[in-house]
Coordinates of N, CA and C in Angstrom, one line a residue:
S24 N -14.3 -36.6 85.0 CA -14.2 -37.7 85.7 C -14.3 -38.2 84.0
A25 N -13.9 -39.9 83.7 CA -13.4 -40.6 82.4 C -15.5 -40.4 81.7
A26 N -15.9 -40.9 83.0 CA -16.7 -41.3 82.2 C -17.7 -40.0 81.7
E27 N -17.6 -38.4 82.2 CA -18.2 -37.7 81.3 C -17.3 -37.6 80.6
Q28 N -15.9 -37.7 80.2 CA -15.2 -37.5 78.9 C -16.2 -38.2 78.2
I29 N -16.2 -39.9 78.2 CA -16.7 -40.2 76.9 C -18.2 -39.6 76.8
V30 N -19.3 -39.4 77.3 CA -20.7 -38.8 77.6 C -19.9 -37.4 76.5
T31 N -19.1 -36.9 76.9 CA -18.7 -35.8 75.9 C -18.3 -36.0 74.3
L32 N -17.9 -37.6 74.3 CA -17.4 -37.5 72.3 C -18.4 -38.2 72.4
I33 N -19.2 -39.1 73.1 CA -20.1 -39.5 71.9 C -21.1 -38.5 71.9
Q34 N -21.2 -37.4 72.6 CA -22.5 -36.6 72.1 C -21.9 -35.2 71.0
D35 N -20.4 -35.3 71.2 CA -19.7 -34.8 69.9 C -20.2 -35.2 69.0
L36 N -19.7 -36.6 69.1 CA -19.4 -37.8 67.7 C -21.0 -37.7 67.4
L37 N -22.6 -37.6 68.0 CA -23.7 -37.7 67.6 C -23.4 -36.3 66.1
D38 N -23.7 -35.0 67.1 CA -23.7 -33.9 67.0 C -23.0 -33.7 65.7
M39 N -21.6 -34.3 65.2 CA -20.7 -34.5 64.1 C -21.6 -35.5 63.0
S40 N -22.0 -36.2 63.4 CA -23.1 -36.9 62.3 C -24.9 -35.7 61.5
R41 N -24.8 -36.1 62.1 CA -25.9 -34.5 62.6 C -25.9 -33.9 61.7
A42 N -25.0 -33.3 62.5 CA -24.2 -31.6 61.0 C -24.0 -32.3 60.1
E43 N -23.3 -32.9 59.2 CA -22.9 -33.5 58.1 C -24.3 -34.9 57.2
A44 N -25.1 -35.0 57.7 CA -26.2 -35.0 57.3 C -27.2 -34.0 57.5
G45 N -26.5 -32.8 57.6 CA -27.9 -31.4 57.5 C -29.1 -31.3 58.0
R46 N -28.5 -32.6 59.2 CA -29.9 -32.6 60.1 C -29.9 -31.8 61.3
F47 N -29.2 -30.6 61.6 CA -29.0 -30.1 63.1 C -30.4 -28.8 63.0
A48 N -30.8 -30.0 64.3 CA -32.1 -28.9 64.4 C -31.2 -27.6 65.1
I49 N -31.9 -26.5 65.0 CA -31.6 -25.3 65.5 C -32.6 -24.5 66.1
D50 N -33.2 -23.9 67.3 CA -34.7 -23.5 67.6 C -34.1 -21.7 68.1
V51 N -34.5 -21.2 66.9 CA -33.7 -20.1 66.7 C -34.9 -19.5 68.1
Q52 N -34.6 -18.2 68.7 CA -35.6 -17.9 70.0 C -34.5 -16.0 69.9
T53 N -35.5 -15.4 70.2 CA -34.9 -14.3 70.3 C -34.3 -13.9 71.7
G54 N -33.9 -13.6 72.7 CA -33.1 -13.3 73.6 C -31.7 -12.5 73.4
S55 N -31.4 -12.4 75.1 CA -30.6 -11.4 74.8 C -28.8 -11.6 74.9
A56 N -27.7 -11.2 74.2 CA -26.5 -11.7 73.7 C -26.3 -11.5 75.2
A57 N -26.0 -10.6 75.4 CA -25.4 -10.5 77.4 C -25.7 -11.7 78.2
S58 N -26.8 -12.4 78.1 CA -27.1 -13.3 79.5 C -27.3 -14.9 78.2
L59 N -26.6 -14.7 77.3 CA -26.5 -16.0 77.1 C -25.6 -15.9 77.4
L60 N -24.2 -15.1 76.8 CA -22.8 -15.4 77.4 C -22.3 -16.1 79.0
R61 N -23.2 -14.7 79.3 CA -23.1 -14.9 81.2 C -23.2 -16.2 81.6
D62 N -24.5 -16.5 80.9 CA -24.8 -18.1 81.5 C -24.5 -19.3 80.9
A63 N -23.4 -19.2 79.6 CA -22.8 -20.1 79.0 C -21.3 -19.8 79.6
L64 N -20.8 -18.7 80.4 CA -19.6 -19.0 80.8 C -19.8 -19.3 82.2
R65 N -21.1 -19.3 83.1 CA -21.2 -19.6 84.3 C -20.4 -21.2 84.5
T66 N -20.3 -22.2 83.7 CA -20.1 -23.3 84.0 C -19.0 -23.8 84.0
L67 N -18.9 -22.7 82.8 CA -17.1 -22.8 83.1 C -16.5 -22.5 83.8
A68 N -16.4 -21.4 84.3 CA -15.7 -20.0 85.4 C -14.8 -21.4 86.5
P69 N -15.9 -22.7 86.9 CA -14.6 -23.7 88.1 C -13.3 -24.0 87.4
L70 N -13.9 -24.3 85.8 CA -13.4 -25.0 85.4 C -11.9 -24.0 84.8
A71 N -11.6 -22.6 84.6 CA -10.5 -21.8 84.7 C -10.7 -21.8 86.2
A72 N -10.3 -21.6 87.0 CA -10.5 -20.9 88.3 C -9.7 -22.7 88.7
A73 N -10.0 -23.5 88.8 CA -9.7 -24.9 89.1 C -8.1 -24.6 88.1
K74 N -7.6 -24.1 87.4 CA -6.3 -24.5 86.3 C -5.4 -22.8 86.4
N75 N -6.0 -22.1 87.6 CA -5.8 -20.8 87.8 C -5.3 -20.0 86.7
V76 N -6.5 -20.5 85.4 CA -6.8 -18.8 84.7 C -7.5 -18.0 84.3
A77 N -7.5 -16.5 84.7 CA -8.1 -15.9 84.7 C -9.6 -15.7 83.8
L78 N -10.6 -15.6 83.9 CA -11.6 -15.9 82.8 C -12.2 -14.1 83.3
V79 N -12.2 -13.1 82.5 CA -12.6 -12.1 82.2 C -13.7 -11.7 81.2
T80 N -14.8 -10.6 80.9 CA -15.1 -10.4 79.9 C -15.1 -9.2 80.2
D81 N -15.6 -8.7 78.9 CA -15.7 -6.8 78.3 C -17.0 -6.9 77.3
W82 N -17.8 -6.5 77.9 CA -19.0 -5.9 76.9 C -19.9 -4.9 77.5
P83 N -20.0 -4.2 76.8 CA -21.1 -2.9 77.1 C -22.5 -3.2 77.7
E84 N -22.7 -2.2 78.4 CA -24.0 -2.6 79.2 C -25.0 -3.3 78.6
H85 N -25.1 -2.6 77.1 CA -26.4 -2.9 76.3 C -25.2 -3.5 74.8
L86 N -26.2 -4.7 74.9 CA -25.8 -5.6 73.6 C -26.9 -5.5 73.1
P87 N -27.3 -6.0 72.2 CA -28.1 -6.4 71.6 C -28.6 -7.5 71.4
D88 N -30.0 -7.7 71.2 CA -30.9 -8.9 70.6 C -30.2 -9.7 70.0
V89 N -30.7 -10.9 70.0 CA -29.8 -12.0 68.6 C -31.0 -12.6 68.6
Q90 N -31.0 -13.2 67.4 CA -31.6 -14.1 67.1 C -31.5 -15.4 67.1
V91 N -31.3 -16.5 68.1 CA -30.3 -17.9 67.7 C -30.8 -18.8 68.5
D92 N -30.2 -20.5 68.7 CA -30.7 -20.9 69.9 C -29.6 -21.4 70.8
P93 N -30.1 -21.3 71.8 CA -29.9 -20.4 73.1 C -28.7 -21.9 73.3
E94 N -29.7 -22.8 73.8 CA -28.7 -24.3 73.1 C -27.5 -24.5 72.8
R95 N -27.4 -24.0 71.8 CA -26.3 -24.4 70.4 C -25.7 -23.6 70.7
I96 N -25.7 -22.3 71.0 CA -25.1 -21.4 71.0 C -24.4 -21.0 72.5
A97 N -24.9 -21.8 73.5 CA -23.9 -21.8 74.7 C -23.1 -23.2 74.0
Q98 N -23.0 -24.4 73.6 CA -22.2 -25.1 72.9 C -20.8 -23.9 72.5
V99 N -21.6 -24.0 71.7 CA -20.3 -22.8 70.8 C -19.1 -22.5 71.9
V100 N -19.8 -21.0 72.5 CA -19.1 -20.9 73.7 C -18.3 -22.1 74.3
S101 N -18.7 -22.8 74.6 CA -18.7 -24.2 75.8 C -17.2 -25.0 74.8
N102 N -17.7 -24.8 73.9 CA -16.3 -25.4 72.9 C -15.3 -24.5 72.6
V103 N -15.6 -23.8 72.4 CA -14.5 -22.8 72.5 C -13.7 -21.7 73.5
V104 N -14.6 -21.7 74.3 CA -13.4 -21.2 76.1 C -13.2 -21.9 76.7
G105 N -13.7 -23.4 76.2 CA -13.4 -25.0 77.1 C -11.8 -24.9 76.2
N106 N -12.1 -24.4 75.0 CA -10.4 -24.8 74.1 C -9.4 -24.2 74.6
A107 N -9.7 -22.8 74.9 CA -8.9 -21.5 75.6 C -8.3 -22.1 76.9
I108 N -9.8 -22.7 77.6 CA -8.7 -22.8 79.3 C -7.9 -24.0 79.3
K109 N -8.0 -25.3 78.4 CA -7.1 -26.6 77.7 C -5.7 -25.7 77.0
F110 N -5.5 -24.9 76.8 CA -4.7 -24.4 76.2 C -3.9 -23.1 76.8
T111 N -4.3 -22.6 77.8 CA -3.7 -21.4 78.3 C -3.1 -21.9 79.5
P112 N -2.0 -21.8 79.6 CA -1.2 -21.9 80.5 C -2.1 -21.7 82.1
S113 N -1.2 -22.2 83.0 CA -2.1 -21.5 84.9 C -1.6 -19.6 85.1
G114 N -2.0 -19.1 85.1 CA -2.0 -17.8 85.8 C -1.6 -16.6 84.2
G115 N -2.7 -17.7 83.1 CA -2.5 -16.9 82.3 C -4.4 -16.0 82.5
T116 N -4.9 -15.9 81.7 CA -5.9 -14.8 81.2 C -6.6 -15.3 79.9
I117 N -8.6 -15.3 80.0 CA -9.1 -16.0 78.6 C -10.2 -13.9 79.2
R118 N -10.3 -14.1 77.6 CA -10.9 -12.4 77.4 C -11.7 -12.8 76.8
V119 N -13.0 -13.0 76.9 CA -14.4 -13.4 76.3 C -15.1 -12.2 76.1
S120 N -14.9 -11.2 74.7 CA -15.6 -10.0 74.6 C -16.5 -9.7 73.5
A121 N -17.5 -8.7 74.0 CA -18.6 -8.4 72.7 C -18.6 -7.1 72.3
S122 N -19.4 -7.5 70.7 CA -19.5 -5.5 70.3 C -20.5 -5.9 69.5
A123 N -21.4 -4.9 69.1 CA -22.4 -4.4 68.6 C -21.5 -4.0 66.5
E124 N -22.4 -4.8 66.0 CA -22.1 -5.4 64.5 C -22.8 -4.7 63.9
S125 N -23.1 -4.6 62.7 CA -24.0 -4.0 61.7 C -25.9 -4.7 61.6
D126 N -25.2 -5.9 61.3 CA -26.5 -7.3 61.9 C -26.2 -8.5 62.1
S127 N -24.8 -7.9 63.1 CA -24.3 -8.9 63.7 C -24.0 -8.9 66.1
V128 N -23.8 -9.6 66.5 CA -22.8 -9.7 67.5 C -21.8 -10.4 67.6
L129 N -19.7 -9.5 67.9 CA -19.2 -10.3 67.4 C -18.5 -10.2 68.3
V130 N -18.5 -11.9 69.0 CA -18.3 -12.5 70.2 C -16.4 -13.1 69.8
A131 N -15.6 -12.2 70.6 CA -14.3 -12.6 70.3 C -13.7 -13.4 71.7
V132 N -13.1 -14.7 71.6 CA -12.5 -15.4 73.3 C -11.1 -15.5 72.8
A133 N -10.1 -14.3 73.5 CA -8.7 -14.9 73.4 C -8.0 -15.1 74.6
D134 N -6.7 -15.8 74.1 CA -6.1 -16.5 75.2 C -4.8 -15.6 75.6
T135 N -3.8 -16.2 76.6 CA -2.2 -16.3 76.3 C -1.8 -17.5 76.7
G136 N -2.2 -18.0 75.4 CA -1.8 -19.5 75.7 C -0.7 -19.1 74.6
P137 N -0.2 -21.0 74.4 CA 1.3 -21.0 73.5 C 1.1 -20.6 71.7
G138 N -0.2 -19.9 71.3 CA -0.4 -19.5 70.1 C -0.9 -20.5 69.3
I139 N -0.7 -20.7 67.8 CA -0.9 -21.8 66.5 C -0.3 -21.0 65.8
A140 N 0.6 -22.3 65.1 CA 1.7 -22.0 63.7 C 0.6 -21.5 63.0
R141 N 1.1 -20.4 62.7 CA 0.5 -20.1 60.8 C 0.2 -21.5 60.1
D142 N 1.3 -22.1 59.6 CA 0.7 -23.7 59.1 C -0.4 -24.4 59.5
H143 N -1.2 -23.9 60.4 CA -1.9 -24.8 61.1 C -3.5 -24.1 61.3
L144 N -2.9 -23.1 61.3 CA -4.1 -21.8 61.6 C -5.4 -22.3 60.9
P145 N -5.3 -22.7 59.7 CA -6.7 -23.4 58.4 C -6.8 -24.7 59.4
H146 N -6.4 -25.4 59.8 CA -6.7 -26.4 60.1 C -8.2 -26.3 61.3
V147 N -7.4 -25.6 62.0 CA -7.9 -25.5 63.5 C -9.1 -25.9 63.7
F148 N -10.5 -25.8 62.5 CA -11.7 -26.2 62.5 C -12.0 -27.4 61.3
D149 N -10.7 -28.0 61.0 CA -11.2 -29.3 60.3 C -11.8 -30.3 61.5
R150 N -12.4 -31.4 60.9 CA -12.5 -32.5 62.2 C -11.3 -33.7 62.4
Y151 N -11.1 -33.4 63.8 CA -10.4 -34.6 64.4 C -8.9 -34.1 64.6
W152 N -8.3 -33.1 63.6 CA -7.3 -32.6 63.8 C -7.1 -31.6 65.0
Q153 N -5.7 -32.2 65.5 CA -5.4 -31.6 67.0 C -3.5 -31.1 66.7
S154 N -3.4 -30.0 66.8 CA -2.1 -29.0 66.4 C -1.0 -30.4 67.7
S155 N -1.2 -31.2 68.5 CA -0.6 -31.4 69.3 C -1.3 -32.6 69.6
R156 N -0.9 -33.9 70.2 CA -1.1 -35.5 69.9 C -1.1 -36.1 71.2
R157 N -0.5 -34.9 72.1 CA -0.7 -34.5 73.3 C -2.4 -34.8 74.2
N158 N -2.5 -33.7 73.3 CA -3.9 -33.2 74.2 C -4.9 -34.0 74.2
R159 N -6.1 -33.9 74.9 CA -7.1 -34.9 75.5 C -8.1 -34.3 74.4
G160 N -9.0 -35.1 73.9 CA -10.1 -34.7 73.4 C -10.2 -35.5 72.3
A161 N -10.6 -35.2 71.2 CA -11.3 -35.9 69.3 C -11.2 -35.0 68.8
G162 N -10.4 -33.8 68.9 CA -11.4 -32.6 67.4 C -12.6 -32.2 67.2
L163 N -13.4 -32.2 67.6 CA -14.5 -31.9 67.6 C -15.5 -31.2 67.8
G164 N -14.7 -30.0 68.9 CA -15.5 -28.6 69.7 C -15.6 -28.2 68.1
L165 N -14.3 -27.3 67.7 CA -14.1 -26.3 66.9 C -15.4 -26.9 65.6
P166 N -15.2 -28.0 64.9 CA -15.3 -28.2 64.3 C -17.1 -28.2 64.3
I167 N -17.4 -28.7 65.0 CA -18.9 -28.2 65.5 C -19.3 -27.3 65.6
G168 N -18.8 -26.5 66.7 CA -19.2 -24.5 67.0 C -19.0 -24.4 65.5
K169 N -18.2 -23.9 64.5 CA -18.3 -23.6 63.0 C -19.6 -24.2 61.9
K170 N -19.8 -25.2 62.6 CA -21.1 -25.9 62.2 C -22.3 -24.7 62.4
I171 N -22.2 -24.7 63.9 CA -23.4 -24.6 64.0 C -23.8 -22.9 64.3
V172 N -22.5 -21.9 64.4 CA -22.3 -21.0 63.6 C -22.9 -20.5 62.4
E173 N -22.2 -21.7 61.2 CA -23.1 -20.9 60.0 C -24.2 -21.6 59.6
D174 N -24.7 -22.1 60.3 CA -25.8 -22.9 60.7 C -26.7 -21.7 61.1
H175 N -26.4 -20.6 61.9 CA -27.6 -19.5 62.3 C -27.2 -18.4 60.8
G176 N -26.4 -18.9 60.2 CA -25.7 -17.6 59.2 C -24.6 -16.6 60.0
G177 N -23.4 -17.0 61.3 CA -22.7 -15.9 61.1 C -21.0 -16.8 61.0
R178 N -20.6 -15.9 60.6 CA -18.7 -17.0 60.9 C -18.3 -16.6 61.7
I179 N -17.7 -17.7 61.6 CA -16.3 -18.2 62.9 C -15.0 -17.8 62.4
W180 N -14.2 -17.3 62.8 CA -12.6 -18.0 62.6 C -11.8 -17.2 63.4
A181 N -10.4 -18.1 63.3 CA -9.2 -17.8 64.1 C -7.7 -16.3 63.8
E182 N -6.9 -16.0 64.8 CA -6.3 -15.5 64.9 C -5.3 -15.8 65.5
S183 N -4.0 -15.9 65.3 CA -2.8 -16.1 66.4 C -2.1 -15.8 65.7
V184 N -0.7 -15.2 67.2 CA 0.0 -15.0 66.7 C 1.1 -16.6 68.1
E185 N 2.2 -17.0 67.8 CA 2.3 -17.8 68.5 C 3.3 -17.0 69.4
G186 N 3.6 -17.4 70.5 CA 4.0 -17.9 71.7 C 3.1 -16.2 72.2
Q187 N 2.0 -15.4 71.9 CA 1.2 -14.6 72.4 C -0.3 -15.1 72.6
G188 N -0.6 -16.4 72.0 CA -2.1 -17.3 72.3 C -2.6 -16.7 71.2
T189 N -4.0 -17.0 71.2 CA -5.0 -17.3 70.3 C -6.4 -16.4 70.1
T190 N -7.1 -15.9 69.4 CA -8.4 -15.3 69.3 C -9.5 -15.4 68.6
L191 N -10.8 -16.7 69.0 CA -11.6 -17.0 68.2 C -12.3 -15.9 68.3
Y192 N -12.6 -15.6 67.2 CA -13.7 -14.8 66.6 C -15.5 -15.7 66.2
F193 N -16.9 -15.4 66.5 CA -17.9 -15.3 65.9 C -18.6 -14.2 65.8
T194 N -19.6 -14.7 64.9 CA -20.6 -13.5 65.0 C -22.1 -14.3 65.4
L195 N -23.6 -13.8 65.6 CA -24.3 -14.0 65.8 C -25.7 -13.0 65.9
P196 N -26.5 -13.8 65.0 CA -27.1 -12.5 64.2 C -28.1 -11.6 65.1
R197 N -28.3 -10.7 64.9 CA -28.7 -9.7 65.4 C -29.9 -9.5 64.9
L198 N -31.3 -9.3 65.8 CA -32.6 -9.2 65.7 C -33.1 -8.3 65.1
T199 N -33.5 -8.1 64.0 CA -33.8 -7.3 62.9 C -35.4 -6.5 62.6
G200 N -35.1 -5.2 63.1 CA -36.5 -4.7 62.7 C -36.9 -3.7 64.3
G201 N -36.2 -2.8 64.1 CA -36.9 -1.4 65.1 C -35.9 -1.8 66.0
Q202 N -34.5 -2.4 65.8 CA -33.4 -2.1 66.9 C -31.8 -1.4 65.8

């Protein structure tokens, strides 16, 4: 609804201003990476289904625990997967996969959307930037996601081939010691 879009926009603007002021509150907890991803995707599944987009998950049974703020990382997943849903045409697929790296869990969100032009790719994390004016939204989801991931000590990046889709990657810090 329009009201929900306005609330989301206000929240994004507040988050962006807090991030720029260096005041992002992050409450780090230890938790299951798989549970975190599953919980975040549960709220997005109806959006994908409504658009006839398959939302597929792919990770090993035993992913390492991560040290993150679960609400903030759910926000990253929501922003990244929400974008993928927005750009993936009906009948397409979004694959959310995760794997253990030496000091992190690597999450990848791959869509079968139109892809991003090579010269646009460096700008996907810029505030207010949009590849097309037809798209709703303020262009804040990915910049906020980038700030959250980086505040956790992680990295986020995008790879894309025009006409073949886009994959967004981000890392989450693993629980260290005895893992």
